């Protein structure tokens, strides 16, 4: 079974530039999460999807962040424009209900 | 706001030492407590998903206990090895949601 695939693995951009991250979850997993992890902290939920519906986006900074999950499968997370404080690891995870979550390797974003 | 706390924040032990970490979480609306191991340059990987008060789970030298009434879980590693070096994350799952709220993690380093 293929795992959760994220790309890119690393991204360095200048502030005020846009950036996008992509996630391909495990087939059949209807729940998909995007988390942000800052250094020394735990993963912080940005958005959670049930199939194609965003059911929890209360912590997504909507002025600059957007996300979509096409046909309830792949998902993209976009930041426009990026700020210095957005430097972090962005993790995507997927799961079936009542099971463990499976994570991608994350995208390490550096905004300079 | 639900708080999930882990202690200690970091731990350095010698090979062969046994160690344990704590995860504390809200005791109300509990559904499950997850433990994940996150090695550098890899994806976080599930160790245990625990749902029943008093539950104990074991995987090799790693075991975990759960107390849902007082809101804590312990993770034990017996005879630590250098390959156990990782960040250990716990995540609280509340009843009737698929939301996973992570603690800040315990970073373990095992020296040969």
PDB file of C-alpha atoms in Angstrom:
ATOM      1  CA  UNK A   1       0.000   0.000   0.000  1.00  0.00           C
ATOM      2  CA  UNK A   2       1.491   3.351  -1.015  1.00  0.00           C
ATOM      3  CA  UNK A   3       1.794   5.848   1.798  1.00  0.00           C
ATOM      4  CA  UNK A   4       0.807   9.496   1.949  1.00  0.00           C
ATOM      5  CA  UNK A   5       2.812  11.414  -0.624  1.00  0.00           C
ATOM      6  CA  UNK A   6       3.644  15.070  -0.237  1.00  0.00           C
ATOM      7  CA  UNK A   7       5.532  17.405  -2.501  1.00  0.00           C
ATOM      8  CA  UNK A   8       7.752  19.278  -2.556  1.00  0.00           C
ATOM      9  CA  UNK A   9       9.931  18.079   0.335  1.00  0.00           C
ATOM     10  CA  UNK A  10      11.637  21.444   0.685  1.00  0.00           C
ATOM     11  CA  UNK A  11      10.776  24.921  -0.511  1.00  0.00           C
ATOM     12  CA  UNK A  12      12.613  28.205  -0.082  1.00  0.00           C
ATOM     13  CA  UNK A  13      10.806  31.351  -1.176  1.00  0.00           C
ATOM     14  CA  UNK A  14      11.049  35.068  -0.641  1.00  0.00           C
ATOM     15  CA  UNK A  15       8.436  36.744   1.504  1.00  0.00           C
ATOM     16  CA  UNK A  16       5.357  37.963  -0.346  1.00  0.00           C
ATOM     17  CA  UNK A  17       5.681  35.150  -2.891  1.00  0.00           C
ATOM     18  CA  UNK A  18       3.008  32.464  -3.269  1.00  0.00           C
ATOM     19  CA  UNK A  19       3.648  28.808  -2.504  1.00  0.00           C
ATOM     20  CA  UNK A  20       1.635  25.618  -2.863  1.00  0.00           C
ATOM     21  CA  UNK A  21       1.925  22.189  -1.306  1.00  0.00           C
ATOM     22  CA  UNK A  22       0.406  19.018  -2.639  1.00  0.00           C
ATOM     23  CA  UNK A  23      -0.768  15.877  -0.853  1.00  0.00           C
ATOM     24  CA  UNK A  24      -1.894  12.518  -2.192  1.00  0.00           C
ATOM     25  CA  UNK A  25      -3.494  10.536   0.656  1.00  0.00           C
ATOM     26  CA  UNK A  26      -3.804   6.791   0.966  1.00  0.00           C
ATOM     27  CA  UNK A  27      -6.539   5.406  -1.266  1.00  0.00           C
ATOM     28  CA  UNK A  28      -9.805   4.961   0.593  1.00  0.00           C
ATOM     29  CA  UNK A  29      -8.946   7.339   3.419  1.00  0.00           C
ATOM     30  CA  UNK A  30     -11.792   9.798   3.608  1.00  0.00           C
ATOM     31  CA  UNK A  31     -10.301  12.041   6.296  1.00  0.00           C
ATOM     32  CA  UNK A  32      -7.403  14.295   5.344  1.00  0.00           C
ATOM     33  CA  UNK A  33      -5.549  16.724   7.600  1.00  0.00           C
ATOM     34  CA  UNK A  34      -3.109  19.543   7.031  1.00  0.00           C
ATOM     35  CA  UNK A  35      -0.931  20.366  10.023  1.00  0.00           C
ATOM     36  CA  UNK A  36       1.763  22.982  10.554  1.00  0.00           C
ATOM     37  CA  UNK A  37       4.649  22.282  12.873  1.00  0.00           C
ATOM     38  CA  UNK A  38       6.834  25.092  14.149  1.00  0.00           C
ATOM     39  CA  UNK A  39      10.186  24.326  15.721  1.00  0.00           C
ATOM     40  CA  UNK A  40       9.832  22.997  19.248  1.00  0.00           C
ATOM     41  CA  UNK A  41       6.070  22.709  19.039  1.00  0.00           C
ATOM     42  CA  UNK A  42       3.583  19.982  18.228  1.00  0.00           C
ATOM     43  CA  UNK A  43       1.665  19.776  14.948  1.00  0.00           C
ATOM     44  CA  UNK A  44      -1.113  22.375  14.815  1.00  0.00           C
ATOM     45  CA  UNK A  45      -4.205  21.547  12.790  1.00  0.00           C
ATOM     46  CA  UNK A  46      -4.863  23.914   9.901  1.00  0.00           C
ATOM     47  CA  UNK A  47      -7.718  22.155   8.152  1.00  0.00           C
ATOM     48  CA  UNK A  48      -9.507  18.810   8.178  1.00  0.00           C
ATOM     49  CA  UNK A  49     -11.462  17.315   5.287  1.00  0.00           C
ATOM     50  CA  UNK A  50     -14.089  14.604   5.274  1.00  0.00           C
ATOM     51  CA  UNK A  51     -14.053  13.553   1.621  1.00  0.00           C
ATOM     52  CA  UNK A  52     -14.169  16.840  -0.297  1.00  0.00           C
ATOM     53  CA  UNK A  53     -15.776  18.862   2.505  1.00  0.00           C
ATOM     54  CA  UNK A  54     -13.679  21.046   4.793  1.00  0.00           C
ATOM     55  CA  UNK A  55     -15.256  20.256   8.178  1.00  0.00           C
ATOM     56  CA  UNK A  56     -12.793  22.126  10.395  1.00  0.00           C
ATOM     57  CA  UNK A  57     -10.844  25.114   9.121  1.00  0.00           C
ATOM     58  CA  UNK A  58     -11.123  27.250  12.229  1.00  0.00           C
ATOM     59  CA  UNK A  59      -7.336  27.572  12.588  1.00  0.00           C
ATOM     60  CA  UNK A  60      -6.597  28.261   8.935  1.00  0.00           C
ATOM     61  CA  UNK A  61      -5.467  31.910   8.490  1.00  0.00           C
ATOM     62  CA  UNK A  62      -7.942  32.588   5.738  1.00  0.00           C
ATOM     63  CA  UNK A  63      -6.538  35.933   4.722  1.00  0.00           C
ATOM     64  CA  UNK A  64      -3.536  34.208   3.144  1.00  0.00           C
ATOM     65  CA  UNK A  65      -4.092  30.455   3.305  1.00  0.00           C
ATOM     66  CA  UNK A  66      -6.415  28.422   1.134  1.00  0.00           C
ATOM     67  CA  UNK A  67      -6.918  24.719   0.602  1.00  0.00           C
ATOM     68  CA  UNK A  68      -8.887  22.411  -1.580  1.00  0.00           C
ATOM     69  CA  UNK A  69      -9.438  18.691  -1.889  1.00  0.00           C
ATOM     70  CA  UNK A  70     -10.345  17.744  -5.403  1.00  0.00           C
ATOM     71  CA  UNK A  71     -12.926  14.961  -5.765  1.00  0.00           C
ATOM     72  CA  UNK A  72     -12.191  13.953  -2.186  1.00  0.00           C
ATOM     73  CA  UNK A  73      -8.728  12.640  -3.052  1.00  0.00           C
ATOM     74  CA  UNK A  74      -5.658  14.881  -3.576  1.00  0.00           C
ATOM     75  CA  UNK A  75      -5.355  18.126  -1.688  1.00  0.00           C
ATOM     76  CA  UNK A  76      -3.423  21.346  -2.134  1.00  0.00           C
ATOM     77  CA  UNK A  77      -2.588  23.966   0.468  1.00  0.00           C
ATOM     78  CA  UNK A  78      -1.656  27.425  -0.741  1.00  0.00           C
ATOM     79  CA  UNK A  79      -0.147  30.467   0.937  1.00  0.00           C
ATOM     80  CA  UNK A  80      -0.356  33.819  -0.795  1.00  0.00           C
ATOM     81  CA  UNK A  81       1.510  35.930   0.085  1.00  0.00           C
ATOM     82  CA  UNK A  82       3.964  34.100   2.327  1.00  0.00           C
ATOM     83  CA  UNK A  83       5.317  35.803   5.430  1.00  0.00           C
ATOM     84  CA  UNK A  84       8.491  35.096   7.404  1.00  0.00           C
ATOM     85  CA  UNK A  85       6.428  33.545  10.186  1.00  0.00           C
ATOM     86  CA  UNK A  86       5.070  30.904   7.807  1.00  0.00           C
ATOM     87  CA  UNK A  87       8.405  29.063   7.884  1.00  0.00           C
ATOM     88  CA  UNK A  88       7.526  25.643   9.281  1.00  0.00           C
ATOM     89  CA  UNK A  89       7.004  22.002   8.354  1.00  0.00           C
ATOM     90  CA  UNK A  90       3.640  21.387   6.697  1.00  0.00           C
ATOM     91  CA  UNK A  91       2.355  17.864   7.262  1.00  0.00           C
ATOM     92  CA  UNK A  92      -0.444  16.060   5.486  1.00  0.00           C
ATOM     93  CA  UNK A  93      -2.115  13.018   7.042  1.00  0.00           C
ATOM     94  CA  UNK A  94      -4.989  10.751   6.136  1.00  0.00           C
ATOM     95  CA  UNK A  95      -6.979   8.060   7.886  1.00  0.00           C
ATOM     96  CA  UNK A  96     -10.092   5.957   7.880  1.00  0.00           C
ATOM     97  CA  UNK A  97     -12.496   6.626  10.728  1.00  0.00           C
ATOM     98  CA  UNK A  98     -11.410   5.217  14.106  1.00  0.00           C
ATOM     99  CA  UNK A  99      -7.916   4.193  12.996  1.00  0.00           C
ATOM    100  CA  UNK A 100      -4.445   5.658  13.238  1.00  0.00           C
ATOM    101  CA  UNK A 101      -3.385   8.524  10.997  1.00  0.00           C
ATOM    102  CA  UNK A 102      -0.787   8.046   8.277  1.00  0.00           C
ATOM    103  CA  UNK A 103       1.499  10.958   7.567  1.00  0.00           C
ATOM    104  CA  UNK A 104       3.486  12.174   4.613  1.00  0.00           C
ATOM    105  CA  UNK A 105       7.096  13.222   5.029  1.00  0.00           C
ATOM    106  CA  UNK A 106       6.129  16.873   5.178  1.00  0.00           C
ATOM    107  CA  UNK A 107       7.199  19.976   3.306  1.00  0.00           C
ATOM    108  CA  UNK A 108       9.781  22.139   5.005  1.00  0.00           C
ATOM    109  CA  UNK A 109       9.064  25.739   4.037  1.00  0.00           C
ATOM    110  CA  UNK A 110      11.610  28.483   4.538  1.00  0.00           C
ATOM    111  CA  UNK A 111      10.516  32.050   3.861  1.00  0.00           C
ATOM    112  CA  UNK A 112      13.404  34.507   3.506  1.00  0.00           C
TER     113      UNK A 112
ATOM    114  CA  UNK B   1      -9.459  25.211  23.588  1.00  0.00           C
ATOM    115  CA  UNK B   2      -8.374  21.645  24.288  1.00  0.00           C
ATOM    116  CA  UNK B   3      -4.924  21.293  25.829  1.00  0.00           C
ATOM    117  CA  UNK B   4      -2.687  18.288  25.323  1.00  0.00           C
ATOM    118  CA  UNK B   5       0.562  18.475  27.235  1.00  0.00           C
ATOM    119  CA  UNK B   6       3.618  16.279  27.140  1.00  0.00           C
ATOM    120  CA  UNK B   7       6.550  16.028  29.489  1.00  0.00           C
ATOM    121  CA  UNK B   8       9.419  16.164  29.550  1.00  0.00           C
ATOM    122  CA  UNK B   9      10.094  18.307  26.506  1.00  0.00           C
ATOM    123  CA  UNK B  10      13.372  16.492  25.876  1.00  0.00           C
ATOM    124  CA  UNK B  11      15.291  13.607  27.326  1.00  0.00           C
ATOM    125  CA  UNK B  12      18.842  12.357  26.908  1.00  0.00           C
ATOM    126  CA  UNK B  13      19.552   8.816  28.095  1.00  0.00           C
ATOM    127  CA  UNK B  14      22.293   6.226  27.764  1.00  0.00           C
ATOM    128  CA  UNK B  15      21.821   3.095  25.729  1.00  0.00           C
ATOM    129  CA  UNK B  16      20.226   0.451  27.919  1.00  0.00           C
ATOM    130  CA  UNK B  17      18.393   2.901  30.182  1.00  0.00           C
ATOM    131  CA  UNK B  18      14.639   2.617  30.500  1.00  0.00           C
ATOM    132  CA  UNK B  19      12.609   5.767  30.170  1.00  0.00           C
ATOM    133  CA  UNK B  20       9.056   7.036  30.236  1.00  0.00           C
ATOM    134  CA  UNK B  21       7.114  10.085  29.090  1.00  0.00           C
ATOM    135  CA  UNK B  22       3.761  11.539  30.038  1.00  0.00           C
ATOM    136  CA  UNK B  23       0.858  12.828  27.978  1.00  0.00           C
ATOM    137  CA  UNK B  24      -1.985  14.643  29.725  1.00  0.00           C
ATOM    138  CA  UNK B  25      -5.254  15.417  27.999  1.00  0.00           C
ATOM    139  CA  UNK B  26      -8.841  16.494  28.742  1.00  0.00           C
ATOM    140  CA  UNK B  27     -10.735  13.785  30.611  1.00  0.00           C
ATOM    141  CA  UNK B  28     -14.093  14.833  29.177  1.00  0.00           C
ATOM    142  CA  UNK B  29     -15.392  13.829  25.773  1.00  0.00           C
ATOM    143  CA  UNK B  30     -12.591  11.285  25.372  1.00  0.00           C
ATOM    144  CA  UNK B  31     -12.587   8.902  22.420  1.00  0.00           C
ATOM    145  CA  UNK B  32      -8.988   7.830  21.806  1.00  0.00           C
ATOM    146  CA  UNK B  33      -5.378   8.639  22.605  1.00  0.00           C
ATOM    147  CA  UNK B  34      -2.765   8.155  19.895  1.00  0.00           C
ATOM    148  CA  UNK B  35       1.005   7.819  20.219  1.00  0.00           C
ATOM    149  CA  UNK B  36       3.293   8.528  17.258  1.00  0.00           C
ATOM    150  CA  UNK B  37       7.038   8.306  16.771  1.00  0.00           C
ATOM    151  CA  UNK B  38       8.678  10.858  14.478  1.00  0.00           C
ATOM    152  CA  UNK B  39      12.228  10.136  13.433  1.00  0.00           C
ATOM    153  CA  UNK B  40      14.275  12.834  11.748  1.00  0.00           C
ATOM    154  CA  UNK B  41      13.727  13.011   7.964  1.00  0.00           C
ATOM    155  CA  UNK B  42      10.880  10.498   8.153  1.00  0.00           C
ATOM    156  CA  UNK B  43       7.090  10.606   8.525  1.00  0.00           C
ATOM    157  CA  UNK B  44       5.443  10.376  11.940  1.00  0.00           C
ATOM    158  CA  UNK B  45       4.453   6.756  12.465  1.00  0.00           C
ATOM    159  CA  UNK B  46       1.678   5.411  14.681  1.00  0.00           C
ATOM    160  CA  UNK B  47       2.719   3.374  17.722  1.00  0.00           C
ATOM    161  CA  UNK B  48      -0.590   2.906  19.520  1.00  0.00           C
ATOM    162  CA  UNK B  49      -4.206   3.984  19.430  1.00  0.00           C
ATOM    163  CA  UNK B  50      -5.795   3.478  22.843  1.00  0.00           C
ATOM    164  CA  UNK B  51      -9.460   3.797  23.666  1.00  0.00           C
ATOM    165  CA  UNK B  52     -10.237   1.976  26.927  1.00  0.00           C
ATOM    166  CA  UNK B  53      -9.505   3.212  30.430  1.00  0.00           C
ATOM    167  CA  UNK B  54      -6.828   1.004  31.990  1.00  0.00           C
ATOM    168  CA  UNK B  55      -5.688  -0.211  28.586  1.00  0.00           C
ATOM    169  CA  UNK B  56      -2.080  -1.288  28.190  1.00  0.00           C
ATOM    170  CA  UNK B  57      -0.466  -1.839  24.817  1.00  0.00           C
ATOM    171  CA  UNK B  58       2.950  -3.167  23.906  1.00  0.00           C
ATOM    172  CA  UNK B  59       5.094  -3.226  20.781  1.00  0.00           C
ATOM    173  CA  UNK B  60       8.505  -4.767  21.349  1.00  0.00           C
ATOM    174  CA  UNK B  61      10.297  -2.723  24.011  1.00  0.00           C
ATOM    175  CA  UNK B  62       7.725   0.062  23.919  1.00  0.00           C
ATOM    176  CA  UNK B  63       4.534  -0.002  25.955  1.00  0.00           C
ATOM    177  CA  UNK B  64       1.825   2.484  26.898  1.00  0.00           C
ATOM    178  CA  UNK B  65      -0.846   2.809  29.526  1.00  0.00           C
ATOM    179  CA  UNK B  66      -4.014   4.873  29.579  1.00  0.00           C
ATOM    180  CA  UNK B  67      -6.033   6.519  32.338  1.00  0.00           C
ATOM    181  CA  UNK B  68      -9.018   8.297  30.825  1.00  0.00           C
ATOM    182  CA  UNK B  69     -10.586   9.281  34.153  1.00  0.00           C
ATOM    183  CA  UNK B  70      -7.637  11.394  35.204  1.00  0.00           C
ATOM    184  CA  UNK B  71      -6.556  12.229  31.657  1.00  0.00           C
ATOM    185  CA  UNK B  72      -3.058  10.850  31.257  1.00  0.00           C
ATOM    186  CA  UNK B  73      -1.082   8.255  29.338  1.00  0.00           C
ATOM    187  CA  UNK B  74       2.440   6.980  29.895  1.00  0.00           C
ATOM    188  CA  UNK B  75       4.800   5.712  27.234  1.00  0.00           C
ATOM    189  CA  UNK B  76       7.614   3.436  28.404  1.00  0.00           C
ATOM    190  CA  UNK B  77      10.722   2.356  26.549  1.00  0.00           C
ATOM    191  CA  UNK B  78      12.635  -0.522  28.116  1.00  0.00           C
ATOM    192  CA  UNK B  79      16.356  -0.753  27.418  1.00  0.00           C
ATOM    193  CA  UNK B  80      16.578   2.276  25.108  1.00  0.00           C
ATOM    194  CA  UNK B  81      18.601   1.892  21.924  1.00  0.00           C
ATOM    195  CA  UNK B  82      20.077   4.635  19.693  1.00  0.00           C
ATOM    196  CA  UNK B  83      17.454   3.797  17.059  1.00  0.00           C
ATOM    197  CA  UNK B  84      14.758   4.844  19.559  1.00  0.00           C
ATOM    198  CA  UNK B  85      15.967   8.429  19.193  1.00  0.00           C
ATOM    199  CA  UNK B  86      12.976  10.364  17.873  1.00  0.00           C
ATOM    200  CA  UNK B  87      10.238  12.772  18.872  1.00  0.00           C
ATOM    201  CA  UNK B  88       7.299  11.014  20.521  1.00  0.00           C
ATOM    202  CA  UNK B  89       3.949  12.706  19.987  1.00  0.00           C
ATOM    203  CA  UNK B  90       0.614  11.991  21.602  1.00  0.00           C
ATOM    204  CA  UNK B  91      -2.704  13.088  20.121  1.00  0.00           C
ATOM    205  CA  UNK B  92      -6.123  13.371  21.749  1.00  0.00           C
ATOM    206  CA  UNK B  93      -9.199  12.420  19.773  1.00  0.00           C
ATOM    207  CA  UNK B  94     -12.506  13.626  21.145  1.00  0.00           C
ATOM    208  CA  UNK B  95     -15.764  11.736  20.890  1.00  0.00           C
ATOM    209  CA  UNK B  96     -17.684  11.897  17.625  1.00  0.00           C
ATOM    210  CA  UNK B  97     -15.066  13.864  15.698  1.00  0.00           C
ATOM    211  CA  UNK B  98     -12.047  12.895  13.651  1.00  0.00           C
ATOM    212  CA  UNK B  99     -10.061  15.784  15.083  1.00  0.00           C
ATOM    213  CA  UNK B 100      -6.587  14.900  16.396  1.00  0.00           C
ATOM    214  CA  UNK B 101      -5.030  17.418  18.786  1.00  0.00           C
ATOM    215  CA  UNK B 102      -1.321  16.914  19.282  1.00  0.00           C
ATOM    216  CA  UNK B 103       0.903  17.630  22.236  1.00  0.00           C
ATOM    217  CA  UNK B 104       4.244  19.383  21.863  1.00  0.00           C
ATOM    218  CA  UNK B 105       6.143  16.099  21.848  1.00  0.00           C
ATOM    219  CA  UNK B 106       9.020  14.615  23.816  1.00  0.00           C
ATOM    220  CA  UNK B 107      12.329  14.573  22.004  1.00  0.00           C
ATOM    221  CA  UNK B 108      14.363  11.529  23.031  1.00  0.00           C
ATOM    222  CA  UNK B 109      18.053  11.095  22.317  1.00  0.00           C
ATOM    223  CA  UNK B 110      19.723   7.802  23.202  1.00  0.00           C
ATOM    224  CA  UNK B 111      23.508   7.885  23.341  1.00  0.00           C
ATOM    225  CA  UNK B 112      25.570   4.728  22.679  1.00  0.00           C
TER     226      UNK B 112
END
